[in-house]
XYZ file of C-alpha atoms in Angstrom:
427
model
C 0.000 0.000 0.000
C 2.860 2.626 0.932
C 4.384 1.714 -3.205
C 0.811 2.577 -4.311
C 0.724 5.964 -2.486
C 3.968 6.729 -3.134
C 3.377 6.303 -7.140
C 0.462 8.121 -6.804
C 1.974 10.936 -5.039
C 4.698 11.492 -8.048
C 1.439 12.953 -10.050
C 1.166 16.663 -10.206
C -2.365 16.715 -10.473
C -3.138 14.098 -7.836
C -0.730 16.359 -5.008
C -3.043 19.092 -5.832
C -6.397 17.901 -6.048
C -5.965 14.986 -3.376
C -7.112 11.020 -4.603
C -10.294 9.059 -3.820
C -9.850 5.678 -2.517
C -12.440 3.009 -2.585
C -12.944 0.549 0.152
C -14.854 -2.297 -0.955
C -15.694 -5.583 1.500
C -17.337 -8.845 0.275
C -17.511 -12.544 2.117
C -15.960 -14.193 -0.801
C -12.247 -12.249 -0.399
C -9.724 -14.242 0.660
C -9.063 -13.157 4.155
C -5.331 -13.050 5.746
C -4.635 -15.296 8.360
C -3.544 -12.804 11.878
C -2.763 -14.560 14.924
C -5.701 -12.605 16.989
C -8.164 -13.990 14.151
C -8.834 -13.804 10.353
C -10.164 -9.983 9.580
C -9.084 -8.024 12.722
C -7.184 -5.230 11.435
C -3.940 -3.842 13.095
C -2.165 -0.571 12.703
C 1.170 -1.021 10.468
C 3.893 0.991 9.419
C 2.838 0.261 5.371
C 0.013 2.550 6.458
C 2.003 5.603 5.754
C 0.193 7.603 3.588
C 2.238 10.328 1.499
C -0.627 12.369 -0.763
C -3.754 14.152 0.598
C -7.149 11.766 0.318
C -9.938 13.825 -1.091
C -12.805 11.216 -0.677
C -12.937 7.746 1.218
C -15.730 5.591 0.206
C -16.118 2.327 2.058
C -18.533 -0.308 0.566
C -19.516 -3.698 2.626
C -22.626 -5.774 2.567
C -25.671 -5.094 4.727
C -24.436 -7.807 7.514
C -23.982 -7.639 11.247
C -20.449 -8.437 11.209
C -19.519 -5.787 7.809
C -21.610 -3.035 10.135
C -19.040 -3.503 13.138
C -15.915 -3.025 10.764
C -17.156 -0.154 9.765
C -17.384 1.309 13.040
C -14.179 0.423 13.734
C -12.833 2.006 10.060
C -14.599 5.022 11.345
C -12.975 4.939 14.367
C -9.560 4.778 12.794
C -9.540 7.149 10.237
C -9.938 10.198 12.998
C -12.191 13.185 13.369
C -10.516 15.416 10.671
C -11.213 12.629 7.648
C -14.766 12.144 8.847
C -16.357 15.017 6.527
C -14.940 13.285 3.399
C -16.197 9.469 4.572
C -19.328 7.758 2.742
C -20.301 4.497 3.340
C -22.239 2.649 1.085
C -24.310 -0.828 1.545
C -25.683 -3.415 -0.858
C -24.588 -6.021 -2.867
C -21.697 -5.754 -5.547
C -23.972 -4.076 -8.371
C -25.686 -1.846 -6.401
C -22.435 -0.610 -5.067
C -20.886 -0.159 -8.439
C -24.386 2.181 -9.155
C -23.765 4.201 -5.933
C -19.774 4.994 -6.867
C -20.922 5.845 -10.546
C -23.286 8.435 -9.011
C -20.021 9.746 -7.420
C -18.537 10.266 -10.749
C -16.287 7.342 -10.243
C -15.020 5.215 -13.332
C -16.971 1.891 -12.347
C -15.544 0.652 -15.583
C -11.896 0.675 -13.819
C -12.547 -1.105 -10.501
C -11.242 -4.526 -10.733
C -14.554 -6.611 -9.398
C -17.067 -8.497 -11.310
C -20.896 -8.500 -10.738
C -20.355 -11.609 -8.377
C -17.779 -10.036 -6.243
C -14.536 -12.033 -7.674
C -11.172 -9.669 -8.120
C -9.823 -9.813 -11.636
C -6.536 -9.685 -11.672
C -5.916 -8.961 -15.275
C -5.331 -4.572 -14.506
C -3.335 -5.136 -11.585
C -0.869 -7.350 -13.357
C -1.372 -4.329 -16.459
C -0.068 -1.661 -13.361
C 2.696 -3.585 -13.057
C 4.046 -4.381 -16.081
C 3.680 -0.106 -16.626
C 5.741 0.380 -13.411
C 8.553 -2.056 -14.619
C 8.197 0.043 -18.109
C 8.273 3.641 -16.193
C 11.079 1.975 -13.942
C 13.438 0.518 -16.805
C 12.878 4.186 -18.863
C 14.726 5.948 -15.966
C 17.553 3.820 -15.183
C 18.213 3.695 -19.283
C 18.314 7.628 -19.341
C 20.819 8.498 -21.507
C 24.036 10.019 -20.407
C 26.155 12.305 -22.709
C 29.724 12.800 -22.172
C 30.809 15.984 -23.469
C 34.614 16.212 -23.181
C 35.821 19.462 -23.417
C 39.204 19.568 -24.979
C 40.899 22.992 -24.344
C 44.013 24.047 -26.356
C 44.959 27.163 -24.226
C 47.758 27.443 -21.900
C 49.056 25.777 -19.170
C 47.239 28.163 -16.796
C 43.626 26.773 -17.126
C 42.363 24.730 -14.700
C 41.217 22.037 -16.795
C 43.385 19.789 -18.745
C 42.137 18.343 -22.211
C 41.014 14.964 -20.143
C 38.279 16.853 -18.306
C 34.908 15.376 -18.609
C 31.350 16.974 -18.185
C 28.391 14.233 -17.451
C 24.620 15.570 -18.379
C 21.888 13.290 -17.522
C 19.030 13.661 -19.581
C 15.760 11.309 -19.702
C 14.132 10.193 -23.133
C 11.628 12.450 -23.625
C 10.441 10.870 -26.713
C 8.376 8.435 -25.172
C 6.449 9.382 -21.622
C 4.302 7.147 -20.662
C 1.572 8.399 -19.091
C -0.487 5.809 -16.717
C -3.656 7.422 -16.474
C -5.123 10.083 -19.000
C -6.538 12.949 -17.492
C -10.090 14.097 -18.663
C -9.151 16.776 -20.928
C -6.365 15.208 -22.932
C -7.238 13.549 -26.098
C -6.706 9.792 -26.985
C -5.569 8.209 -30.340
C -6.327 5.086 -30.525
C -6.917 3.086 -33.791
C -10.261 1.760 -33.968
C -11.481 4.017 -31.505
C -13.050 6.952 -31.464
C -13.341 7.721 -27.476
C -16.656 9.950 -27.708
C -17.162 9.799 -24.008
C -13.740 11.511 -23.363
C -14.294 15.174 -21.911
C -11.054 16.200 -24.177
C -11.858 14.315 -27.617
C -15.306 16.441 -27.219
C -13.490 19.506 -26.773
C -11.571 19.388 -29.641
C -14.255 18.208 -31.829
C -16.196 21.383 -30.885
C -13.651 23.747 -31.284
C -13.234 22.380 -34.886
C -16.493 23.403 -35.522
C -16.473 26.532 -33.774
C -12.921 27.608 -35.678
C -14.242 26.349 -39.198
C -17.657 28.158 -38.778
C -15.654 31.043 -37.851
C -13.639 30.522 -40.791
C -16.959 30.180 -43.500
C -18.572 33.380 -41.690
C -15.323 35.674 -42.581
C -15.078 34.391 -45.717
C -18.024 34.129 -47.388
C -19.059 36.459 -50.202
C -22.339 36.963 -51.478
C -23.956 33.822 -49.930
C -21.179 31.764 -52.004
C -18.597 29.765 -49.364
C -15.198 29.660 -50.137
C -13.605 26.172 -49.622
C -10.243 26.547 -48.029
C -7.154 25.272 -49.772
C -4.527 23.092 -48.264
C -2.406 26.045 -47.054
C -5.246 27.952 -45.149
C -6.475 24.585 -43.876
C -2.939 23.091 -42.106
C -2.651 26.848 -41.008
C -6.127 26.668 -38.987
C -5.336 22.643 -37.582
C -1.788 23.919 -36.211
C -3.791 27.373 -35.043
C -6.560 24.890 -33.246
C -3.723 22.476 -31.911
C -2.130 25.255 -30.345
C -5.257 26.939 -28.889
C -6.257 23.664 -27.078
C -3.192 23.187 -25.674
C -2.667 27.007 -24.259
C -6.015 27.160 -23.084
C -7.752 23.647 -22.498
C -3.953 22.724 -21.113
C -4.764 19.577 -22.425
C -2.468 16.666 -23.999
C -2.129 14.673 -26.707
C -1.727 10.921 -25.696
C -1.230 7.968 -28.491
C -1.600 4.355 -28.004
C 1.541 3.493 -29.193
C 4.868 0.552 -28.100
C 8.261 1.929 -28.822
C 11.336 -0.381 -29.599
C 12.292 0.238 -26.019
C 8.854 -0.451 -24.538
C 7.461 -4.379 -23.566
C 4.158 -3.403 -24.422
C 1.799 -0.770 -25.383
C 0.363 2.486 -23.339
C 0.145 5.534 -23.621
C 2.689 7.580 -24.782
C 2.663 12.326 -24.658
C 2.803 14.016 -28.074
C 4.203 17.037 -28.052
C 3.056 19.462 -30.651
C 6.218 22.016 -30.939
C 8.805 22.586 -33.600
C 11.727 20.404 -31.636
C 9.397 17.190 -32.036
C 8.733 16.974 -35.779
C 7.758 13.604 -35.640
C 5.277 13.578 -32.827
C 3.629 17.019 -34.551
C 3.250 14.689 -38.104
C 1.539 12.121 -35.340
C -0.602 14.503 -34.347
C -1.234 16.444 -38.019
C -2.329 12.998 -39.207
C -4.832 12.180 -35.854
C -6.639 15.468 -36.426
C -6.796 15.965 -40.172
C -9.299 13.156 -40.823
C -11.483 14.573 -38.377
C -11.483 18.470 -39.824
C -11.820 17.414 -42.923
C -15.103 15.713 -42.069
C -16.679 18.748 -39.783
C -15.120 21.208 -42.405
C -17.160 19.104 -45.752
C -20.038 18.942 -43.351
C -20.457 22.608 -42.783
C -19.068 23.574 -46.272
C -22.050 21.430 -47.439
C -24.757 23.480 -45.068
C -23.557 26.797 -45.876
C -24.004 25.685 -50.037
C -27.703 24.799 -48.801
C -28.119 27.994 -47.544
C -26.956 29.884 -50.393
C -29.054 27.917 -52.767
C -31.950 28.905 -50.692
C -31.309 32.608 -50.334
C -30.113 32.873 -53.882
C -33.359 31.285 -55.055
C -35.928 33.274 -52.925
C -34.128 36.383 -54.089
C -34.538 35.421 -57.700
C -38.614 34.561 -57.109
C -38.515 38.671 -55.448
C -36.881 39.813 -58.606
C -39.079 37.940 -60.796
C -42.511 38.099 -59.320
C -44.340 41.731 -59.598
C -46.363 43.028 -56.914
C -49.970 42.067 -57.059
C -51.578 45.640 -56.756
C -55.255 46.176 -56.083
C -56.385 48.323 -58.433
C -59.972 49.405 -59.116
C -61.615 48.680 -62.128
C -64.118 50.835 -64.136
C -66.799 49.470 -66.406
C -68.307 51.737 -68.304
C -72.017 51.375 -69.821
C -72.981 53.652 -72.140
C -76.969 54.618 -73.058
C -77.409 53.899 -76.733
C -80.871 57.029 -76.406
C -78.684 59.461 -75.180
C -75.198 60.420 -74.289
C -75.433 59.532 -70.487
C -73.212 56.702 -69.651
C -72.907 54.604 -66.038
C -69.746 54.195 -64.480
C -69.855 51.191 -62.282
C -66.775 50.643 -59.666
C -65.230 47.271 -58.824
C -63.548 47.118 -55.885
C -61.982 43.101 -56.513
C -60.073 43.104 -59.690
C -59.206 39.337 -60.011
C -63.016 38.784 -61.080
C -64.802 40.989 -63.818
C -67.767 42.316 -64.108
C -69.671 41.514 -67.101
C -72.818 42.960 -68.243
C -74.826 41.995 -70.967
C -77.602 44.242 -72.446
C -80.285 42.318 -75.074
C -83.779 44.793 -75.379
C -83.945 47.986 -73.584
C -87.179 48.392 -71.739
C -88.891 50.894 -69.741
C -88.820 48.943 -66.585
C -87.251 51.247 -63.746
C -85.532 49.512 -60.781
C -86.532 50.853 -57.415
C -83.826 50.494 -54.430
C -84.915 50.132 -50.650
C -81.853 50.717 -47.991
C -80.814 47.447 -45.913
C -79.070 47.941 -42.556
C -77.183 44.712 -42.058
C -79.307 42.140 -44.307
C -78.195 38.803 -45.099
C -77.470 39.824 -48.947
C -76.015 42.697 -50.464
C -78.885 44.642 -52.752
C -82.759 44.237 -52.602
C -84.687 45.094 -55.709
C -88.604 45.344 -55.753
C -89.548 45.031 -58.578
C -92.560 42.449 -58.072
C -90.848 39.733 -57.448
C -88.889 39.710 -54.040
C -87.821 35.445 -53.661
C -86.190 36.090 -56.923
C -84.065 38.428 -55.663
C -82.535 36.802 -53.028
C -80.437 34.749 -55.385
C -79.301 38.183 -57.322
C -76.199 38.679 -54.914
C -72.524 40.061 -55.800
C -70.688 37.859 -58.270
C -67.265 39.256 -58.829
C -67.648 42.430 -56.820
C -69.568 44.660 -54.486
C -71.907 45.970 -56.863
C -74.342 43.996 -59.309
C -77.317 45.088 -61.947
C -80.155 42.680 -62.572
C -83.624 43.094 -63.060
C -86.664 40.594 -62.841
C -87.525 40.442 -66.513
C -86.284 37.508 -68.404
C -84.376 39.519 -70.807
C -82.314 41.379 -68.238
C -82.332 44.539 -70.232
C -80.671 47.687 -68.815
C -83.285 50.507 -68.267
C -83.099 53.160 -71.461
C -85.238 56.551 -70.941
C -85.249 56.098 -67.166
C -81.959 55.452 -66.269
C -80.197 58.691 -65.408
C -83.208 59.651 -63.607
C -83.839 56.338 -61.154
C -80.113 56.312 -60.387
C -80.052 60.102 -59.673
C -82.661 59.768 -56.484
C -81.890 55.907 -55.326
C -78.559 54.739 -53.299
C -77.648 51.283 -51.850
C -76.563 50.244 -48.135
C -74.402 47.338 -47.603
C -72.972 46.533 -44.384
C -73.485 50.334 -43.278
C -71.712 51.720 -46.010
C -73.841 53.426 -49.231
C -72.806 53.051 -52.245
C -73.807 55.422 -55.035
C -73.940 54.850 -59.020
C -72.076 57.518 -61.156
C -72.975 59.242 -64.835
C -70.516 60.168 -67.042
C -70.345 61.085 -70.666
């Protein structure tokens, strides 16, 4: 246990932001054998803890004998680590549920539904440490001999020697991600990484940017090969200064027994790990950058054709219309006014006759005009066809009145709705 703290205290980010530990108690663990009994638990040196504990979750089963160890756990952990304690009971899947409500990787805790250890990630840890452990004793030592020529009166001869210690920095393993690096991994896209999200949105953010600076007249401008490594290395830069996240491959070196995770570092000094990282990321802009390109060449279609349809298309004015009926006795004509232009009036004239039309006012009747001229059912039918204002007469000709005219329309007027309307004369 004092190894395990001690690697974990060599972490920047775990010294300061503390660790959670995890506690968990089942029947079917092997118990060690102690001379006072199997399970009592007695204070040890290896209990020397060397990195702050954030949160301490213990997890047993709902028994009798799992409820007095963790009394006595309580006990032993003191006053001042009591306000980050939770204890959790159940059986093993219910406790996995209540540490994934704690935000807790359930995926990483080595214990299957049933309650049996797997083994298989703690022999993983330790092949890592005996990877992290053989990188540092093969750093690389450079012996720069520093042969001087000058006179006799220097200090040091031509045999002096100057030893520099310097790690590989080409491959640092890293042995757990944090949450806002990003992972490359073939086969694998890691969408529920916080830090692959990241950069995917500030892709899109960048090449929207990009389309919204450069576009013209509702016509994108796709970017060429120059403008688009310029904007990766600009986006690769601006995650790393700001996000302060990493870029971490899956990747096994010649000097490595096995793959992990390995930094990239995206600066001028590491050519090959920025060509890693150029090739990681350019598959994924190019997709976000055709799928946008493609919207914004919808949406210029779309405004380009709605502003040809304006140009094209006249306004439809209302105008009124004037039909004109002139008296074939005399000069006196009738103007007649249509207020709904889309449909005509048309009025046909067969036989004039002396039959004069006689107009009673109507203040809100069910149709528009009521003649008497004899027949009133008859008229009932004779309602606006085409516009507000309508001749007919009961005869079965339909004839227009001749001698009569000017004078019947000079001393009658209509209602309709409240409003009168009037018939005019011209010449």
């Amino acid at each position: 246990m004092m190894y395990i703290f001690w690697t974990v205290g060599n972490d920047i980010d775990a010294q300061r932001k503390g660790v959670a530990t995890v506690f968990l108690f089942d029947p079917s663990f092997p118990q060690i054998p102690h001379h006072k009994g199997a399970g009592v638990i007695s204070p040890q040196d290896n209990w020397l803890i060397s990195v702050r504990l954030s949160a301490i979750h213990i997890c047993t089963p709902d028994t009798p004998f799992f409820r007095l160890r963790r009394r006595f756990l309580t006990m032993a952990i003191g006053s001042h680590n009591r306000a980050r304690l939770k204890l959790h009971l159940g059986t093993a899947v219910e406790l996995m549920y209540k540490l994934q409500a704690y935000g807790i990787p359930i995926d990483s805790i080595p214990l299957t539904c049933t309650g049996k250890i797997k083994l298989t990630n703690m022999r993983q840890w330790l092949r890592l440490r005996h990877m992290i452990e053989d990188q540092e004793k093969r750093a690389t030592t450079a012996t720069i001999r520093n042969y001087n020529s000058s006179s006799s009166d220097s200090d040091f001869n031509s045999n002096s020697s100057i030893t520099i210690i310097t790690p590989n920095d080409n491959n640092i393993l890293v042995e757990a991600p944090y949450l806002n690096d990003v992972l490359f991994k073939q086969g694998n896209s890691y969408t529920g990484q916080p830090g692959n999200n990241i950069l995917r949105s500030l892709i899109e953010s960048k090449v929207k940017q990009h389309y919204e600076n450069t576009t013209k007249k509702y016509k994108p401008n796709r970017m060429n090969q120059v403008e688009r490594k310029a904007l990766i290395l600009h986006i690769l830069d601006e995650f790393e200064h700001t996000y302060h996240g990493r870029f971490v491959n899956w990747h096994r070196s010649n000097t490595m027994s096995d793959y992990w995770w390995v930094i990239l570092h995206n600066s001028n000094e590491s050519r090959d790990d920025q060509k890693v990282i150029f090739s990681k990321v350019e598959p994924l802009f190019r997709k976000i950058n055709t799928k946008i390109h493609q919207q914004y060449e919808q949406l210029s279609h779309k405004v380009f054709g709605q502003s040809i349809h304006k140009t094209n298309s006249t306004p439809n004015q209302k105008s009124s219309n004037i039909i004109q009926y002139k008296n074939s006795n005399n000069n006196s004509s009738l103007m007649i006014i249509d207020a709904d232009p889309p449909r005509p009036i048309t009025i046909t004239t067969t036989t004039v006759t002396t039959t004069t039309a006689t107009t009673i006012k109507q203040n809100g009747g069910t149709f528009l005009f009521h003649s008497l001229d004899g027949n009133g059912k008859q008229n009932n039918n004779n309602k606006t066809q085409g516009g507000l204002l309508s001749l007919h007469h009961s005869d079965d000709n339909r004839a227009m009145p001749s001698s009569s005219l000017s004078s019947s329309f000079d001393t009658t007027s209509s209602e309709c709705f409240g409003m009168k309307f009037l018939p005019c004369y011209g010449d």
